[in-house]
Short mmCIF file of C-alpha atoms and ligand atoms in Angstrom, two decimals:
data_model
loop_
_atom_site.label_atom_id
_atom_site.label_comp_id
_atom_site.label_asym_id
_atom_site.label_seq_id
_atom_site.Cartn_x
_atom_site.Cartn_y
_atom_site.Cartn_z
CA UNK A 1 -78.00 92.81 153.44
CA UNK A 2 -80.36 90.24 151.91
CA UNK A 3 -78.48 89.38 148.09
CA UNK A 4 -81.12 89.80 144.86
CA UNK A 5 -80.85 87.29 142.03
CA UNK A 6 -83.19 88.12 138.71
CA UNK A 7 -84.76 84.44 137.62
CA UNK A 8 -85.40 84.63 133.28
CA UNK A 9 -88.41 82.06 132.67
CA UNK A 10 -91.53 80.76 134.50
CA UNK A 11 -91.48 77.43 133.54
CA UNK A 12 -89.99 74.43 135.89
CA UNK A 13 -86.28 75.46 136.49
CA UNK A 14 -87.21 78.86 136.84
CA UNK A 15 -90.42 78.13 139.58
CA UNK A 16 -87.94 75.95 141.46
CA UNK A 17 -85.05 78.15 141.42
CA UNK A 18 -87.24 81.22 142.36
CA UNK A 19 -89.05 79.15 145.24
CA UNK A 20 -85.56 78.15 146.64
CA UNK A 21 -83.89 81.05 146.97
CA UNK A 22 -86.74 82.98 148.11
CA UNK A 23 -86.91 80.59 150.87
CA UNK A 24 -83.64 80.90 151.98
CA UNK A 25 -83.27 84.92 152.65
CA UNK A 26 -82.55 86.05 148.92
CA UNK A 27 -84.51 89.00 147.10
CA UNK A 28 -86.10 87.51 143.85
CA UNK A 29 -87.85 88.85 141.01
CA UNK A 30 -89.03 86.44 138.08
CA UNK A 31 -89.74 87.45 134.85
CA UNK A 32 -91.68 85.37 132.68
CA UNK A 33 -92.49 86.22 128.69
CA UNK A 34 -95.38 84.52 128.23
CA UNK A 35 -98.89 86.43 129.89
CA UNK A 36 -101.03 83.52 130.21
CA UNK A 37 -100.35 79.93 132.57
CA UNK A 38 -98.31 77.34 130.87
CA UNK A 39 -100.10 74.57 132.86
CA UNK A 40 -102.25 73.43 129.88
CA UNK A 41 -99.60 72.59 127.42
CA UNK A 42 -97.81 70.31 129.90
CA UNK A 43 -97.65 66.17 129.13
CA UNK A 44 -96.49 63.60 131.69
CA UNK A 45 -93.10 62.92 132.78
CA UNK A 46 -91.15 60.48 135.09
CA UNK A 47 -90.20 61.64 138.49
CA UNK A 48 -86.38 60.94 139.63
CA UNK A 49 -85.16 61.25 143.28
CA UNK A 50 -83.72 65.09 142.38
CA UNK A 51 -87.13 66.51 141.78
CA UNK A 52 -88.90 65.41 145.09
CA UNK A 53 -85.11 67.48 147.23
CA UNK A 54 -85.79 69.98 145.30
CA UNK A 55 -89.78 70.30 145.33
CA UNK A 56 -88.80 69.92 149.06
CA UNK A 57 -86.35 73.39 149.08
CA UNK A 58 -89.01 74.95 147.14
CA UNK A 59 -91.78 74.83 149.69
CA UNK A 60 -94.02 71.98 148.06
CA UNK A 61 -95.28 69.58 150.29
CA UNK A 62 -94.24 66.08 149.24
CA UNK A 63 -95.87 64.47 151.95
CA UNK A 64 -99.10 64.41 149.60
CA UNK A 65 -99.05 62.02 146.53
CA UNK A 66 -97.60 63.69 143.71
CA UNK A 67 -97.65 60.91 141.17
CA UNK A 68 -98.60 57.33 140.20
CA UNK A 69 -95.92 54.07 141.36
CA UNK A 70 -95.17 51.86 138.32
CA UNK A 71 -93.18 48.96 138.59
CA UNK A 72 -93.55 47.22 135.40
CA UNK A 73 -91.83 47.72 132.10
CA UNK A 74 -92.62 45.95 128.85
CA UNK A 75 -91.73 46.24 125.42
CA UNK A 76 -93.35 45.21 121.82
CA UNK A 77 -92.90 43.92 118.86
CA UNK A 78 -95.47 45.59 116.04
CA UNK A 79 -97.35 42.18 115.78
CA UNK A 80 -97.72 42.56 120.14
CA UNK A 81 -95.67 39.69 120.38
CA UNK A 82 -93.20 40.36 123.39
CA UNK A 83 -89.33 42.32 123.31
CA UNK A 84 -88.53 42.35 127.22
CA UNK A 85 -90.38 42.82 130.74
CA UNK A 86 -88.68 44.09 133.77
CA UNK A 87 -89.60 45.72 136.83
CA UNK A 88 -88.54 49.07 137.80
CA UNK A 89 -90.18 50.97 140.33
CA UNK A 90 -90.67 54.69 139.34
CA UNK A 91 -93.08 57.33 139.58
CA UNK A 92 -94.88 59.62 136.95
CA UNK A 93 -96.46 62.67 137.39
CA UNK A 94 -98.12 65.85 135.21
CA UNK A 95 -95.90 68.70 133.97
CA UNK A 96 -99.19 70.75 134.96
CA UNK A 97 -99.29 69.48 138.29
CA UNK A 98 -95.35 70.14 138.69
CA UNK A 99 -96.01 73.60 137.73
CA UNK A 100 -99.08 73.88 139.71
CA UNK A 101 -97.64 73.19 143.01
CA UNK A 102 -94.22 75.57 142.47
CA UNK A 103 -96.69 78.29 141.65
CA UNK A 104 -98.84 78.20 144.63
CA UNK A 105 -95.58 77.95 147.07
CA UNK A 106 -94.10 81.22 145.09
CA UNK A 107 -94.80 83.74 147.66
CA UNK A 108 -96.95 86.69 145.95
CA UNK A 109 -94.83 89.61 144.10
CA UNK A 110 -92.00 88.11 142.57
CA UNK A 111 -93.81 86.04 139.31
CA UNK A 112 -93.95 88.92 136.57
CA UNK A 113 -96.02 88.13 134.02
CA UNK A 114 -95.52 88.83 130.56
CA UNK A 115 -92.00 90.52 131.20
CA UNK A 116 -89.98 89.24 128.23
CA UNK A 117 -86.10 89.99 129.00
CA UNK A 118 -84.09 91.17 126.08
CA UNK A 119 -80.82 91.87 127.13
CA UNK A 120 -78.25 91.11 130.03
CA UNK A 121 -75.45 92.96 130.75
CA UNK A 122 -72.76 91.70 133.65
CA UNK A 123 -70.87 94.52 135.76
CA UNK A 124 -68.28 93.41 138.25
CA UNK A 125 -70.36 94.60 141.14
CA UNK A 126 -73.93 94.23 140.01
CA UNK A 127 -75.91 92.74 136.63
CA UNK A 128 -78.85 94.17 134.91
CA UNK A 129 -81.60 92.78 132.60
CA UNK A 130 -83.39 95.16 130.04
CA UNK A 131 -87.18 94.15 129.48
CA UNK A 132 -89.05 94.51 125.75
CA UNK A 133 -90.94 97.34 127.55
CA UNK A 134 -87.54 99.47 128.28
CA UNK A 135 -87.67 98.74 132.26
CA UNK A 136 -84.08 97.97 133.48
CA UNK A 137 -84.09 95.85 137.19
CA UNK A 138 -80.65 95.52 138.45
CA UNK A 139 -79.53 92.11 141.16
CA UNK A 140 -76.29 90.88 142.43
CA UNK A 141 -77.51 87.91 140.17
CA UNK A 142 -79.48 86.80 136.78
CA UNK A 143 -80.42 83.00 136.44
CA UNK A 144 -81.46 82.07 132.88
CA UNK A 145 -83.95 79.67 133.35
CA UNK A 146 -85.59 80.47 129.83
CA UNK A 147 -84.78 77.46 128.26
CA UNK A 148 -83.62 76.02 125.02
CA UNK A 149 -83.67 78.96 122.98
CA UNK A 150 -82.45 80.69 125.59
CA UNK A 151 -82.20 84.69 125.24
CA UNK A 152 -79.70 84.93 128.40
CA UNK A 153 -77.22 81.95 127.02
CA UNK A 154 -77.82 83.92 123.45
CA UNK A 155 -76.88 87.07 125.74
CA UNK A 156 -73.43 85.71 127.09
CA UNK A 157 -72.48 82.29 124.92
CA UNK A 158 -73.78 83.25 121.93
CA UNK A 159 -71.94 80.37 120.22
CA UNK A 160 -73.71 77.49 121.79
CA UNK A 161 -76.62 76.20 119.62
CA UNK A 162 -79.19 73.50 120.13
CA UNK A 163 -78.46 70.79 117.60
CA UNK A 164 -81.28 68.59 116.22
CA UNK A 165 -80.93 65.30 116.74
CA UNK A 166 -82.79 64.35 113.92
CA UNK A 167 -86.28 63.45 115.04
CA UNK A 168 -89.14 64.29 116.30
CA UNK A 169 -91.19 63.01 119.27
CA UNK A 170 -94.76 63.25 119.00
CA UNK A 171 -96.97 63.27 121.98
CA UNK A 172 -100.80 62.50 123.17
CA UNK A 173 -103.06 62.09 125.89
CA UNK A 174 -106.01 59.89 126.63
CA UNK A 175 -108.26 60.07 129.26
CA UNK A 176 -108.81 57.00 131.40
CA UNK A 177 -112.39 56.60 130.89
CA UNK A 178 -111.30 56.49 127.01
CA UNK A 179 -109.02 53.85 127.05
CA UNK A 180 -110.10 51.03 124.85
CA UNK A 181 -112.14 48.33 126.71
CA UNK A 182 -110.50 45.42 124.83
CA UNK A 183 -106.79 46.53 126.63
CA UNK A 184 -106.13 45.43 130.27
CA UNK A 185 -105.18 47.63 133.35
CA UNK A 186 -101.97 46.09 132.87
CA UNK A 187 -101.64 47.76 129.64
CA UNK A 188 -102.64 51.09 131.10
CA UNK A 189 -100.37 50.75 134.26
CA UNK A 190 -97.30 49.81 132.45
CA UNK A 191 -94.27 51.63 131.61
CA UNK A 192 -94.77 50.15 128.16
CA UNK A 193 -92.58 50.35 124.73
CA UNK A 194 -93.54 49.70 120.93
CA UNK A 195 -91.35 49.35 118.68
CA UNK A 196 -91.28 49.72 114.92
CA UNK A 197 -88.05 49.14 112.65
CA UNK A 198 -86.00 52.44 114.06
CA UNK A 199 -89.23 54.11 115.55
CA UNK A 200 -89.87 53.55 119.42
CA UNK A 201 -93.17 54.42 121.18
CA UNK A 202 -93.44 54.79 125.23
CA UNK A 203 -96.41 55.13 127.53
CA UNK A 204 -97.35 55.69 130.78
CA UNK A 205 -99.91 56.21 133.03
CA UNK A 206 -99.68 60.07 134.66
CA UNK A 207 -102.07 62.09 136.61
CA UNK A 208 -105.15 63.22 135.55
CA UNK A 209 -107.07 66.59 135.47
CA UNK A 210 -106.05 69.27 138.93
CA UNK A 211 -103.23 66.28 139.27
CA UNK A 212 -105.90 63.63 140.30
CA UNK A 213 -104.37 59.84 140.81
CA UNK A 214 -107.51 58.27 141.58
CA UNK A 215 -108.59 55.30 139.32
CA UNK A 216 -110.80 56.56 136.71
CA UNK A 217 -109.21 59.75 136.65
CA UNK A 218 -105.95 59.66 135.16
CA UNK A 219 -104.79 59.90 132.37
CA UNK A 220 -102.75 57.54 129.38
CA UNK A 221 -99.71 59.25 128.04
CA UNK A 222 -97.73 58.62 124.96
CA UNK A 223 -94.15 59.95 123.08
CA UNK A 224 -93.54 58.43 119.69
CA UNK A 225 -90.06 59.09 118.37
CA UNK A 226 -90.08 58.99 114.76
CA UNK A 227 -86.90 59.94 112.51
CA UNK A 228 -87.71 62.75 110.05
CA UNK A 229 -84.73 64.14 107.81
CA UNK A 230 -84.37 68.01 107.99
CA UNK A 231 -86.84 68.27 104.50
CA UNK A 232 -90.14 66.34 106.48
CA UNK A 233 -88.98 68.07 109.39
CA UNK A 234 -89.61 71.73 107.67
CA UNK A 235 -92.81 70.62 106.34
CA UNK A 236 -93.93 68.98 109.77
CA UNK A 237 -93.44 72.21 111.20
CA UNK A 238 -95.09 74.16 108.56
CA UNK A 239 -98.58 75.20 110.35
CA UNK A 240 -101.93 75.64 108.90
CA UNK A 241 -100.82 79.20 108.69
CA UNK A 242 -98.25 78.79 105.95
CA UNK A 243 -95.49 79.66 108.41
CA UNK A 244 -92.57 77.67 109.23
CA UNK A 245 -92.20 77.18 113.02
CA UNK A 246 -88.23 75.99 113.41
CA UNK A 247 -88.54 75.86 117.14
CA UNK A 248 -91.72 73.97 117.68
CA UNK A 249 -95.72 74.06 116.34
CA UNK A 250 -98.42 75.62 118.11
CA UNK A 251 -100.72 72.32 118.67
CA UNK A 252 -103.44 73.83 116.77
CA UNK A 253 -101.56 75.01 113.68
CA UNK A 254 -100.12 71.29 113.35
CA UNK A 255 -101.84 71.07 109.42
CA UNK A 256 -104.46 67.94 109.13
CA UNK A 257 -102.83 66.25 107.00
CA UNK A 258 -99.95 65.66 109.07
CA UNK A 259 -101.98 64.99 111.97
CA UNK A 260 -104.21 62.33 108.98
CA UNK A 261 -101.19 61.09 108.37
CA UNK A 262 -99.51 60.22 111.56
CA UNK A 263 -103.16 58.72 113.14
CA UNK A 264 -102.97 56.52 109.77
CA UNK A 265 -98.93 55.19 110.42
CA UNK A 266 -100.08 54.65 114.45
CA UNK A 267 -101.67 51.54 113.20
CA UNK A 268 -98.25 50.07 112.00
CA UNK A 269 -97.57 50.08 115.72
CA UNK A 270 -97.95 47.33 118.42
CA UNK A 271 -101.47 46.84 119.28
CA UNK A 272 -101.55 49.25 122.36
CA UNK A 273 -100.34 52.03 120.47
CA UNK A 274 -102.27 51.42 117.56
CA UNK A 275 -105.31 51.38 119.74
CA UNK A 276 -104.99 54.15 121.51
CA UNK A 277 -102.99 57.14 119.58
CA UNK A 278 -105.58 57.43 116.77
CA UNK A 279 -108.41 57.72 119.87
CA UNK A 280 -106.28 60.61 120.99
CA UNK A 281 -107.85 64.26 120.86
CA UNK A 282 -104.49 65.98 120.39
CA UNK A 283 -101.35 65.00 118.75
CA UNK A 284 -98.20 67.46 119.22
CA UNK A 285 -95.38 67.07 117.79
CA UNK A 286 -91.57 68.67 119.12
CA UNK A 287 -88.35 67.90 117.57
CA UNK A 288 -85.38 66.57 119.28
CA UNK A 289 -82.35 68.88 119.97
CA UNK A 290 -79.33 68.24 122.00
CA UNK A 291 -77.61 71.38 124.03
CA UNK A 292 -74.18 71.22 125.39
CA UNK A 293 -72.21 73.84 127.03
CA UNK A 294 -68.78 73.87 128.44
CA UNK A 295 -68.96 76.71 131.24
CA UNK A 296 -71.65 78.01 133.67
CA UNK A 297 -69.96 80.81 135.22
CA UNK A 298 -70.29 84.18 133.46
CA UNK A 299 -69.31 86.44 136.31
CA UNK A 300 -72.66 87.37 137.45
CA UNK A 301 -74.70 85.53 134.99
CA UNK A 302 -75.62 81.80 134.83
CA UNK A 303 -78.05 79.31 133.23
CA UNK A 304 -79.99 76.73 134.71
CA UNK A 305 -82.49 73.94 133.02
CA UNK A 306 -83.26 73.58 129.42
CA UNK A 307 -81.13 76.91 128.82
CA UNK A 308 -77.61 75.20 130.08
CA UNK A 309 -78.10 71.85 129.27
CA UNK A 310 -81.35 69.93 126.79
CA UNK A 311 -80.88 65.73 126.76
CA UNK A 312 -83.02 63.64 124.75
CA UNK A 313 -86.41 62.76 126.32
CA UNK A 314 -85.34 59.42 126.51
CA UNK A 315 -83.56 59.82 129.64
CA UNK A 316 -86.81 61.17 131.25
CA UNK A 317 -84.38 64.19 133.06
CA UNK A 318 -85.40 67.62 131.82
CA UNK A 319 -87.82 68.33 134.68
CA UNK A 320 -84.77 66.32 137.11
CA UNK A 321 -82.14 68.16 135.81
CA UNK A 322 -83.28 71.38 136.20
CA UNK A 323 -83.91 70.45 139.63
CA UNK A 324 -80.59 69.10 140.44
CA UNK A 325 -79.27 72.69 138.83
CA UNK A 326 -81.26 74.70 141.11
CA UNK A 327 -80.55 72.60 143.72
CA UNK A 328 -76.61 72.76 143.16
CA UNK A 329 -77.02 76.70 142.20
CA UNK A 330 -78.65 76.81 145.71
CA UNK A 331 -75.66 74.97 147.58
CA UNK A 332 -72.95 76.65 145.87
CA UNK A 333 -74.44 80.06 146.87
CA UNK A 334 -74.82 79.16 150.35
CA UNK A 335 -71.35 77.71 150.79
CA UNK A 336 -69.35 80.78 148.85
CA UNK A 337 -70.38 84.67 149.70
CA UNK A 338 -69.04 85.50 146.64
CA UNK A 339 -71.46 84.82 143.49
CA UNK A 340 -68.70 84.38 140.72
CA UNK A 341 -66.47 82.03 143.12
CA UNK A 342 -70.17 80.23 143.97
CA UNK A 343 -70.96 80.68 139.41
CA UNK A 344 -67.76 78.92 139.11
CA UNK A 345 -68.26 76.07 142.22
CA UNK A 346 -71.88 75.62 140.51
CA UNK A 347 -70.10 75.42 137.07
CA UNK A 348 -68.17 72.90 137.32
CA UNK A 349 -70.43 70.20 139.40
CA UNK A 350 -73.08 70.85 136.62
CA UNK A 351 -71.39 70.79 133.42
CA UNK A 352 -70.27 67.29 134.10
CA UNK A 353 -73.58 66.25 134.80
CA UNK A 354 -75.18 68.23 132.24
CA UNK A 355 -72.25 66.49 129.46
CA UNK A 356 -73.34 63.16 131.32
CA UNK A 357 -77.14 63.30 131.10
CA UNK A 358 -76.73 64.56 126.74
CA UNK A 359 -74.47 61.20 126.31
CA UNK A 360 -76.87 58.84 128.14
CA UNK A 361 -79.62 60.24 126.27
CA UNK A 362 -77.84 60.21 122.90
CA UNK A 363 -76.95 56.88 123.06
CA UNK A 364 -80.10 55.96 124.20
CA UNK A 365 -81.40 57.66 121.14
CA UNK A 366 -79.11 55.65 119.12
CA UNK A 367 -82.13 52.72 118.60
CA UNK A 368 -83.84 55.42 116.24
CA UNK A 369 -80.99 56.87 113.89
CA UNK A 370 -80.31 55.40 110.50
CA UNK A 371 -77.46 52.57 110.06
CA UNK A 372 -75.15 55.01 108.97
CA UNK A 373 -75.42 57.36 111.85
CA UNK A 374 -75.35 54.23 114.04
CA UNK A 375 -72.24 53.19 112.94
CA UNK A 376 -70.04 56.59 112.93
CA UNK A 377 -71.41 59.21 115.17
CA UNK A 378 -72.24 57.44 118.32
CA UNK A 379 -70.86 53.82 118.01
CA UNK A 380 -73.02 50.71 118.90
CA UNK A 381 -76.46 51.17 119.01
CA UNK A 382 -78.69 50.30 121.89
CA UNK A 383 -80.71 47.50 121.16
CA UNK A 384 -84.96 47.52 121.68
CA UNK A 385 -83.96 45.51 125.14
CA UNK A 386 -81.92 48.13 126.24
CA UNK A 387 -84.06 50.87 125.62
CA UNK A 388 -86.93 48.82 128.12
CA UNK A 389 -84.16 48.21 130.76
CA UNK A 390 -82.81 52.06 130.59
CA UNK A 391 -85.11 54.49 129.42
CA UNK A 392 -86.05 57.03 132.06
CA UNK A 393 -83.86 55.30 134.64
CA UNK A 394 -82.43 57.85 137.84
CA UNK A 395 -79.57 59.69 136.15
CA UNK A 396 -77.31 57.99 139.26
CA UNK A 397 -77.33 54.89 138.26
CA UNK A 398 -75.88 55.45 134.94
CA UNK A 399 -72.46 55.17 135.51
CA UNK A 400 -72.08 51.77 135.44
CA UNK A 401 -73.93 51.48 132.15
CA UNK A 402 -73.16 55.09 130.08
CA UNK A 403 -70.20 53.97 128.07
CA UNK A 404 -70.27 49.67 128.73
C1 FAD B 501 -95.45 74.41 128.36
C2 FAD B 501 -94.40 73.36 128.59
C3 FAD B 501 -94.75 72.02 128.76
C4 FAD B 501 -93.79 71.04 129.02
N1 FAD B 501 -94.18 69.75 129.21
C5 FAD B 501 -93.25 68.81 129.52
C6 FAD B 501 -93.61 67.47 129.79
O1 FAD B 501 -94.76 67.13 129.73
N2 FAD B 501 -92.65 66.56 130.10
C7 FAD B 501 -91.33 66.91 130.19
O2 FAD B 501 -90.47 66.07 130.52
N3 FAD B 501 -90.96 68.14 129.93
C8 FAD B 501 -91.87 69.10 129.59
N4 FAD B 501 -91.49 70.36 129.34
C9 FAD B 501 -90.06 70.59 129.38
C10 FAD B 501 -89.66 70.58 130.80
O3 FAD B 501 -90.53 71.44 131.50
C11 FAD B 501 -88.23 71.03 130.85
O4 FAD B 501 -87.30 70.06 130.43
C12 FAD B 501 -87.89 71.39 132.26
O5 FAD B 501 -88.97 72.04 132.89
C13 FAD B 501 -86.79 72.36 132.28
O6 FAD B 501 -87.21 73.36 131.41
P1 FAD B 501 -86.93 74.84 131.74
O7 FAD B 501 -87.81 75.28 132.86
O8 FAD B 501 -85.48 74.97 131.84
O9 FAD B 501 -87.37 75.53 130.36
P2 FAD B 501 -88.80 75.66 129.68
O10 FAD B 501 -89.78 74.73 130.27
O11 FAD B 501 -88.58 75.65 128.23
O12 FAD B 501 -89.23 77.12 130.11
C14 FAD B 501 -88.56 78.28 129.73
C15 FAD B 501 -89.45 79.43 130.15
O13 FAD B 501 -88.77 80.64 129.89
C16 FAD B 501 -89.66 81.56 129.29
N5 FAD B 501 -88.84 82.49 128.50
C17 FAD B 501 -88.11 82.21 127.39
N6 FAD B 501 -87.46 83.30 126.96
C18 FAD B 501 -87.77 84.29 127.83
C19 FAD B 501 -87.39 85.65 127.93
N7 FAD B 501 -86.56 86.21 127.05
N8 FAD B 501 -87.89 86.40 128.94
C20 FAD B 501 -88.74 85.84 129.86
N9 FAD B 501 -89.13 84.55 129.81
C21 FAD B 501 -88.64 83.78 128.82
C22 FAD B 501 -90.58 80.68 128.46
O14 FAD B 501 -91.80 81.32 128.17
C23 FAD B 501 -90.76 79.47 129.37
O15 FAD B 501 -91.82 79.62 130.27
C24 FAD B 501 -92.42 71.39 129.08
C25 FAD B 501 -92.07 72.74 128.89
C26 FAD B 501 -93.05 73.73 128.66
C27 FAD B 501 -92.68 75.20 128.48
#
């Protein structure tokens, strides 16, 4: 008899996990709150070894270009003048285009739209989910792939909480045909950093519109990490609307004179960051939680992606992580028949990593936090060097550098 698993969430983990099982003899039904795509919110993000495996399981075909190659990495000074240059050859892609493609493989029938899951309950035998709308569907398995605010973890760990980290990253997108003329293609090619007393800004080239990588067509993307004690924070996320949004803005409700203000600070920044993020259309802004959890296994439940595990941007891994979690989740339920001896196989290989990738990225996020901070919560900080040489690097080759 073919075994069912219930996948929470539409987004990455939840596209990959449902494309991998579905793929290899398991009955799956998705259900995904939201009733319209997610593509267009999407920015660009670096590609680690993990994702292509698991695009591979899913039924994407990876043969075709999915990204741009960078090799170079530079970092700035606010006057331009130089930090460090390195090479390190990576790839960057679209969130949209990620999406995109694990959509299209999903065989038709098991993406519900606009299904929001309430509750989960876990019986020894069997495990239900109970839909806003009343509907019960019953599996041998529920995967919360429904990210940081998770209502599955909030469901069966109720005690584990994001914690924010005390920033907030704000992001923007410009066209290729709008960079500025008086930058060079090495300045749009670049894996570049800016860097402004404890702020840091990165940029990359990514994919442009339907996930084009032809010159001309892509696109120039930017995260700006910028401290902002809990007080700015409330008001940052205070929308045009008068209502507070604790979890993250709407774009279009971020207030204009927030938006006025943060075009007006961009021109503290090095010169290719002060060029380009007031000439962006959009500015969004998310703050910066960490998530940690200490067990995976809840009988018949379990969480992959942003749900069981959130590091820092810095470490350029959500999108990687979740696929190394549905990748793992995959193996451990093809090696053990039963799913909480496979929950608890799965468990343990991922907690590790998941504990791993939240210290690399903390202490990577250590360049932005105030002396005091520095000093007691998470030792040494890196220096603006470091964050060049590290940021965004594969998640296996930290070892040697996580706690030197
Ligand atoms: C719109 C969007 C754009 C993003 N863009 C980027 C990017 O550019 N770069 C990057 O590195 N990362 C980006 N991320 C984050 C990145 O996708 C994640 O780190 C990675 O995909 C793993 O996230 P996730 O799939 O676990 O969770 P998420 O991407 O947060 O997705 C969770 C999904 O679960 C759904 N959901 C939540 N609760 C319920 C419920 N009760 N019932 C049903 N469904 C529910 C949500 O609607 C959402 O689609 C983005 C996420 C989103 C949602």
């Amino acid at each position: 008899m073919k075994r069912s698993a219930i996948v929470v969430g539409g987004s990455i983990a939840g596209l990959l996990t449902a494309n991998i099982l579905v793929r290899h003899g398991w009955n799956v039904k998705l259900f995904e709150r939201s009733s319209k795509g997610l593509e267009a919110r999407g920015a660009g993000i670096a590609m680690q070894r993990t994702l292509r495996h698991a695009l591979e399981l899913s039924g994407v075909d990876v043969s075709k270009e999915l990204g741009i190659g960078i090799n170079n990495r530079i970092g700035y000074y606010p006057d331009g003048s130089v930090v460090a240059r390195c090479e390190y050859a990576q790839t960057t892609t679209s969130w949209g285009l990620l999406y995109e493609s694990l959509l299209t493989a999903l065989p038709a029938g098991i993406f519900h739209k606009g299904a929001m899951v309430e509750s989960v309950i876990s019986e020894p035998d069997f495990t239900k989910v109970r839909l806003s709308t009343g509907e019960v569907h019953q599996a041998s398995l529920v995967i919360g792939a429904d990210g940081i605010h998770s209502s599955v973890r909030e469901n069966v760990a109720p005690e584990i909480k994001p914690t924010y980290a005390g920033y907030v990253a704000w992001r923007g997108m410009l066209e290729e045909n709008e960079f500025p003329s008086e930058l060079s293609i090495d300045d749009f090619s670049s894996f570049s950093f800016g860097f402004l007393n404890n702020e840091e800004a990165v940029a990359y080239p990514v994919a442009g519109p339907g996930g084009s990588i032809e010159v001309g067509t892509r696109r120039f993307n930017m995260m700006w990490y910028r401290p902002a004690p809990k007080n700015e924070l409330y008001d940052i996320l205070t929308g045009s609307d008068g209502v507070h949004y604790p979890t993250g803005i709407p774009p279009h409700l971020i207030r204009t004179d927030v938006i006025n203000n943060i075009r007006k600070t961009a021109l503290l920044l090095p010169p290719l960051f002060a060029r380009t993020i007031p000439a962006m259309k959009s500015l969004f802004v998310q703050p910066i939680f960490d998530l940690e959890n200490e067990n995976l296994n809840f009988g018949r439940v379990t969480l992959v992606g942003d749900a069981a595990f959130v590091a820092r941007p810095h470490c350029g891994a959500g999108v990687s992580k979740a696929a190394a979690d549905a990748v793992a989740l995959f193996e451990a339920l093809e090696a053990h028949e039963d799913i909480p001896e496979a929950l608890e196989k799965y468990s343990s290989d991922r907690v590790m990593a998941g504990k791993n990738a939240v210290n690399w990225a903390r202490k990577l996020g250590t360049y932005l936090q105030c002396e005091g901070d520095r000093q007691s919560d998470n030792g040494k900080p890196v220096s603006a060097e470091e964050v060049v040489r590290y940021t965004g690097i594969e998640l296996s080759e930290i070892s040697n550098v996580l706690f030197s």
